[in-house]
Short mmCIF file of C-alpha atoms in Angstrom, two decimals:
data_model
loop_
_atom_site.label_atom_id
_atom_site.label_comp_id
_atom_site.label_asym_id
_atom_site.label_seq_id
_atom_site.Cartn_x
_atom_site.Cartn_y
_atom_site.Cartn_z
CA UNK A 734 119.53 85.50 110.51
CA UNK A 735 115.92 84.96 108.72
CA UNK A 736 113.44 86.30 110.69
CA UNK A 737 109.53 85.23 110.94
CA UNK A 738 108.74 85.31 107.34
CA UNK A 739 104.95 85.93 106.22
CA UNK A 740 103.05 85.84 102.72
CA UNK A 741 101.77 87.10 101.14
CA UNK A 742 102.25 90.69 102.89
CA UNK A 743 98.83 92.34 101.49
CA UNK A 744 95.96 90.52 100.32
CA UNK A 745 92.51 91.92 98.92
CA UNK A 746 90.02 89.67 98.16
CA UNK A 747 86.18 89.46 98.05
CA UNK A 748 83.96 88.02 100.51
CA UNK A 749 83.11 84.31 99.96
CA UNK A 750 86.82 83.81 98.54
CA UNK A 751 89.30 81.25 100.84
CA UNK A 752 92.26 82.77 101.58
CA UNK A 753 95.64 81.08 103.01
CA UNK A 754 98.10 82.95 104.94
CA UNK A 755 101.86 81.64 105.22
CA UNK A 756 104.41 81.27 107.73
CA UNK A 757 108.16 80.32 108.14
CA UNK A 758 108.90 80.34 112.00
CA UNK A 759 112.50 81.21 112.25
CA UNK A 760 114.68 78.06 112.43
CA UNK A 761 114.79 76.22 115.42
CA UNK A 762 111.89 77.33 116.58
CA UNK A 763 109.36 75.04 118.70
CA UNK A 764 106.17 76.99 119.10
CA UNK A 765 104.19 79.05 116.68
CA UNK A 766 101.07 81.20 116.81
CA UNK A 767 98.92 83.08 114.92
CA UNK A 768 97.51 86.83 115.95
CA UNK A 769 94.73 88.53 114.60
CA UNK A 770 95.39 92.66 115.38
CA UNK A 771 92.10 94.95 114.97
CA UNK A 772 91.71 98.50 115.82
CA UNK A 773 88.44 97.15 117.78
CA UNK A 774 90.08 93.96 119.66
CA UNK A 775 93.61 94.97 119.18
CA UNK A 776 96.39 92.32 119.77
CA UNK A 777 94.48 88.17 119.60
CA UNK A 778 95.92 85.21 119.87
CA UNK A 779 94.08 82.89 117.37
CA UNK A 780 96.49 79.34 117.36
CA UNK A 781 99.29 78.41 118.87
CA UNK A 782 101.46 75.05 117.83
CA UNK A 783 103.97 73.66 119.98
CA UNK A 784 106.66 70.73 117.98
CA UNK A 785 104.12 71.27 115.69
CA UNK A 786 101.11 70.09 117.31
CA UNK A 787 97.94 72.77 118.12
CA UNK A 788 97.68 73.28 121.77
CA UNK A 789 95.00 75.45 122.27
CA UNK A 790 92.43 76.95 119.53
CA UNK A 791 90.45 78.37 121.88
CA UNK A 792 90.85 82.08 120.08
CA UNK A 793 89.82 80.93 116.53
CA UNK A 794 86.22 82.79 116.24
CA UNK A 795 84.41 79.94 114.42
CA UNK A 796 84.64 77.05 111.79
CA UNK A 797 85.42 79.14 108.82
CA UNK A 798 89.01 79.49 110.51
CA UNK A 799 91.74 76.56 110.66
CA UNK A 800 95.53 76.33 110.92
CA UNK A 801 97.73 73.55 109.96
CA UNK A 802 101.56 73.24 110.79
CA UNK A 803 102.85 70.26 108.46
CA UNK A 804 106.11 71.14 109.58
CA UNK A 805 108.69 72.55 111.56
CA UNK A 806 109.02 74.61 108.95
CA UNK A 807 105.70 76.07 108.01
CA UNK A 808 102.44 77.18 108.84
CA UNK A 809 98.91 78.33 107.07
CA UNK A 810 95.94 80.04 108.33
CA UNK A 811 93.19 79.30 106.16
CA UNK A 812 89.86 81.64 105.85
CA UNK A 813 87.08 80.12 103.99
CA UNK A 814 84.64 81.51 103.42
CA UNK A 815 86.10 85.09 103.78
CA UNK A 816 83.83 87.60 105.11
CA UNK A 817 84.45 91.24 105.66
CA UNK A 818 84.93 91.31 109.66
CA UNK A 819 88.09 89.50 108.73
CA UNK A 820 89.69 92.30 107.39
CA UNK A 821 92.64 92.74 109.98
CA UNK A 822 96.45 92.75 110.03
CA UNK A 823 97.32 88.99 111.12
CA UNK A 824 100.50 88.31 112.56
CA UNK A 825 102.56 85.11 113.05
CA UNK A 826 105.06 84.16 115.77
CA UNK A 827 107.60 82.02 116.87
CA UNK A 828 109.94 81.51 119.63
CA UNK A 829 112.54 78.95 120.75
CA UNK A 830 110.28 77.67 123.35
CA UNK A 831 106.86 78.43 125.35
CA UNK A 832 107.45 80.82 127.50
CA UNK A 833 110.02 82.45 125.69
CA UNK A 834 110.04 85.83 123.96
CA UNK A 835 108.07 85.69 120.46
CA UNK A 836 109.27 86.78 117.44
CA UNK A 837 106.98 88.13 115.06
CA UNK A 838 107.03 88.56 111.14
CA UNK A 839 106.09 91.29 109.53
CA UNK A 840 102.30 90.55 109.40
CA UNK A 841 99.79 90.50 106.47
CA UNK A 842 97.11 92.76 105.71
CA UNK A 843 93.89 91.42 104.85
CA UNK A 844 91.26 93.03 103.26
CA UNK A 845 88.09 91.49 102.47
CA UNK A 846 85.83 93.37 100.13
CA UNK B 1376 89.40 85.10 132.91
CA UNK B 1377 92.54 86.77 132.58
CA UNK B 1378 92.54 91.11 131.59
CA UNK B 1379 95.04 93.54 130.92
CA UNK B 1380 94.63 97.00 131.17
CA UNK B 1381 97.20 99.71 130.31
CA UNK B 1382 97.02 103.46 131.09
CA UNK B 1383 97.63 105.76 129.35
CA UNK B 1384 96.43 104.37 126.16
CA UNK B 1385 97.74 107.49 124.77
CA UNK B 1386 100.58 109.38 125.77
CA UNK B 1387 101.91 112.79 124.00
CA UNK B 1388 105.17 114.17 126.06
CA UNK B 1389 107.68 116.27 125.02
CA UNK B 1390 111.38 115.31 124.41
CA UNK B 1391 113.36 115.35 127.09
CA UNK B 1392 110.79 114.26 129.77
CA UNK B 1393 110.08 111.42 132.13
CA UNK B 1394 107.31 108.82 132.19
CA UNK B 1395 106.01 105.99 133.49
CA UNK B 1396 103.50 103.63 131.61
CA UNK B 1397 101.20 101.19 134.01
CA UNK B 1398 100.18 97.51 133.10
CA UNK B 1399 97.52 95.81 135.65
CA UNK B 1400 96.88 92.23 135.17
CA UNK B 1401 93.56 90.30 136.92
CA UNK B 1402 95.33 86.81 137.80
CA UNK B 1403 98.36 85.06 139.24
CA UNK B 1404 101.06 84.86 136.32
CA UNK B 1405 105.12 84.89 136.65
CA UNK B 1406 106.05 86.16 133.28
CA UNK B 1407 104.95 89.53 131.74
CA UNK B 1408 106.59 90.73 128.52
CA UNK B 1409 106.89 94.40 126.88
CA UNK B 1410 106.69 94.83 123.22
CA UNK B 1411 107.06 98.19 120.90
CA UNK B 1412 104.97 98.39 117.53
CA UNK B 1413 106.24 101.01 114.82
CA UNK B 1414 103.30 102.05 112.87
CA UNK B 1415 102.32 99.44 109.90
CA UNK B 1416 105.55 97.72 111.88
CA UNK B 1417 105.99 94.00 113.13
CA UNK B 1418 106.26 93.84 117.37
CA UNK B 1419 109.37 93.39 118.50
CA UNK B 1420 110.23 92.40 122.23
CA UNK B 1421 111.66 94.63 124.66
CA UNK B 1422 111.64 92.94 128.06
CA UNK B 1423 110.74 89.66 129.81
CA UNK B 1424 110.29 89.98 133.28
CA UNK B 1425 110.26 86.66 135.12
CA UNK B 1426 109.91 87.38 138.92
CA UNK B 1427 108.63 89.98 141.60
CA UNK B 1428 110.39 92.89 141.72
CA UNK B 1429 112.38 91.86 138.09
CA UNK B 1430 113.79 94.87 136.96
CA UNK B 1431 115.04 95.44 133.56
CA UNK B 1432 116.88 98.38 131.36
CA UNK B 1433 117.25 99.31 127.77
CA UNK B 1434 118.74 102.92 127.04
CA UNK B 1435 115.76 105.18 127.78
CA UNK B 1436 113.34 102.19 128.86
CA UNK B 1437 113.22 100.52 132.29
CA UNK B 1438 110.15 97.93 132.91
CA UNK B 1439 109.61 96.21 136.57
CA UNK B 1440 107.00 93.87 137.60
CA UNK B 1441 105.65 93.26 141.28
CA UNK B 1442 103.57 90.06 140.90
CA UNK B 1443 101.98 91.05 144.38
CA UNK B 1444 100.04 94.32 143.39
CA UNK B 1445 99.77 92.47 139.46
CA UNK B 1446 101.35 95.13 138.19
CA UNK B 1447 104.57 96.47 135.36
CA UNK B 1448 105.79 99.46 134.59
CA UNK B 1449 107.56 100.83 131.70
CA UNK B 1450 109.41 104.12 133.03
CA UNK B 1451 110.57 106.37 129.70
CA UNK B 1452 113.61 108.54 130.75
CA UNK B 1453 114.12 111.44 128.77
CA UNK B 1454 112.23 110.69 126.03
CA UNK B 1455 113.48 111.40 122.61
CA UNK B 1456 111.29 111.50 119.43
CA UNK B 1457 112.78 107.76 118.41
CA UNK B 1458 110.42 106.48 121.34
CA UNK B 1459 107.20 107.34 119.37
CA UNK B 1460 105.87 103.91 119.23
CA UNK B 1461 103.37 101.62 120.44
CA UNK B 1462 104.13 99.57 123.65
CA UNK B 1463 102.62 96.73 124.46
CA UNK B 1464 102.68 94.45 128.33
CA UNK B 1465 101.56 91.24 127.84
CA UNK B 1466 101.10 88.33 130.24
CA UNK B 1467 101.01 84.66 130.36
CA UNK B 1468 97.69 83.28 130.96
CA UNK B 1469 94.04 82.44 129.69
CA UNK B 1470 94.35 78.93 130.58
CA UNK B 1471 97.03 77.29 128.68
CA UNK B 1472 100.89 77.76 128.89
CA UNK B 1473 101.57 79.19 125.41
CA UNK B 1474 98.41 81.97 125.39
CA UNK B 1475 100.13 85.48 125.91
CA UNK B 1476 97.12 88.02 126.66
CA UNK B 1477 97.79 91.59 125.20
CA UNK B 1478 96.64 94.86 126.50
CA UNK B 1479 95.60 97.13 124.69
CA UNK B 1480 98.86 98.71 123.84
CA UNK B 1481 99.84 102.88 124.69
CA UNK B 1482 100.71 104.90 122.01
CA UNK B 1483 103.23 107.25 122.69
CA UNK B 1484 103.83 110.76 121.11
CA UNK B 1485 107.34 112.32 121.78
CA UNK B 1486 107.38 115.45 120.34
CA UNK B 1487 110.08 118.33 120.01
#
């Protein structure tokens, strides 16, 4: 069984650059959200979708952030413009329905120079 | 607004020992979660506890919740080195159904 699945897993990049982060929520899957995980702020949730719909935003720390779910099937968190306070490991999630345990992919490592 | 405050946030024990991890929580919720982080690792879920005085066990790992005093524990019975780890509690809250509040997470340290 196909876990979360994230890409890309590492990304470097400059500051100014847009970068898009991927997700596959495991099948089945109803909600989705995105995490942000800092040494400083540890473990935030940014987005979370539910049937593919946003429900609450409230943890995305300004304009330069947005998320889009298409699909059941996919997800992007978009950066742009990139700046260097950004750098963090971001994490996506999914689970069969609120409330429910989340499973989360593998993560990817940002790094904005 | 909701908080989540773990102690220890560090925890070195040797193998064989007991110990209990503590997760406070600042409002009303019904559902609290534990997760473990492997370092440069994904989370992966451990427990859900749903109720007052839910009680749940994994091989070395037991977690309870009492929703009166807002608090979980995570009780590690003689640990073994495979434990090392970062545990997470995290609880439903923050004004919307799906938003799952973290604490700060306790890193644990079993050593020989």
């Amino acid at each position: 069984d196909a876990g979360v699945i994230q890409s890309p897993r590492h990304e470097v990049t400059e500051m100014g650059q847009e970068v898009t982060l991927r997700c596959k929520p495991i099948s089945g899957h109803n909600s989705l959200f995105w995490y942000r995980q800092t040494m400083m702020r540890g473990l935030e949730l940014l987005i979370y979708f539910n049937n593919n719909v946003p429900i609450d935003d409230s943890g995305m720390p300004e304009d330069r952030f947005s998320a889009k779910m298409p699909n059941a099937s996919f997800s992007t968190l978009k950066i742009q413009p990139s700046e260097p306070r950004d750098s963090a490991v971001y994490f996506c999630a999914s689970s069969l329905r609120l409330y429910q345990p989340q499973h989360f992919g593998d993560g990817t490592r940002l790094s904005i120079l | 607004e909701l908080k989540v405050e773990q102690n220890p946030l560090f925890l070195s024990m040797q193998e064989g020992k007991n110990y209990t991890i503590y997760c406070n929580y600042s409002t009303t919720s019904d559902r609290l979660y534990w997760y473990r982080q492997d370092p440069g690792k994904s989370l992966e879920s451990l427990f859900v506890l749903l109720s007052n005085g839910a009680v749940k066990q994994e091989g070395r790992l037991m977690a309870s919740l009492d929703t009166k005093a807002r608090l979980s524990t995570l009780h590690i019975t003689a640990a073994v080195h495979d434990l090392s780890a970062t545990y997470f509690c995290a609880v439903v809250g923050g004004g919307s159904q799906g938003n799952l509040i973290f604490g700060k997470g306790t890193k644990l340290s079993v050593k020989p």
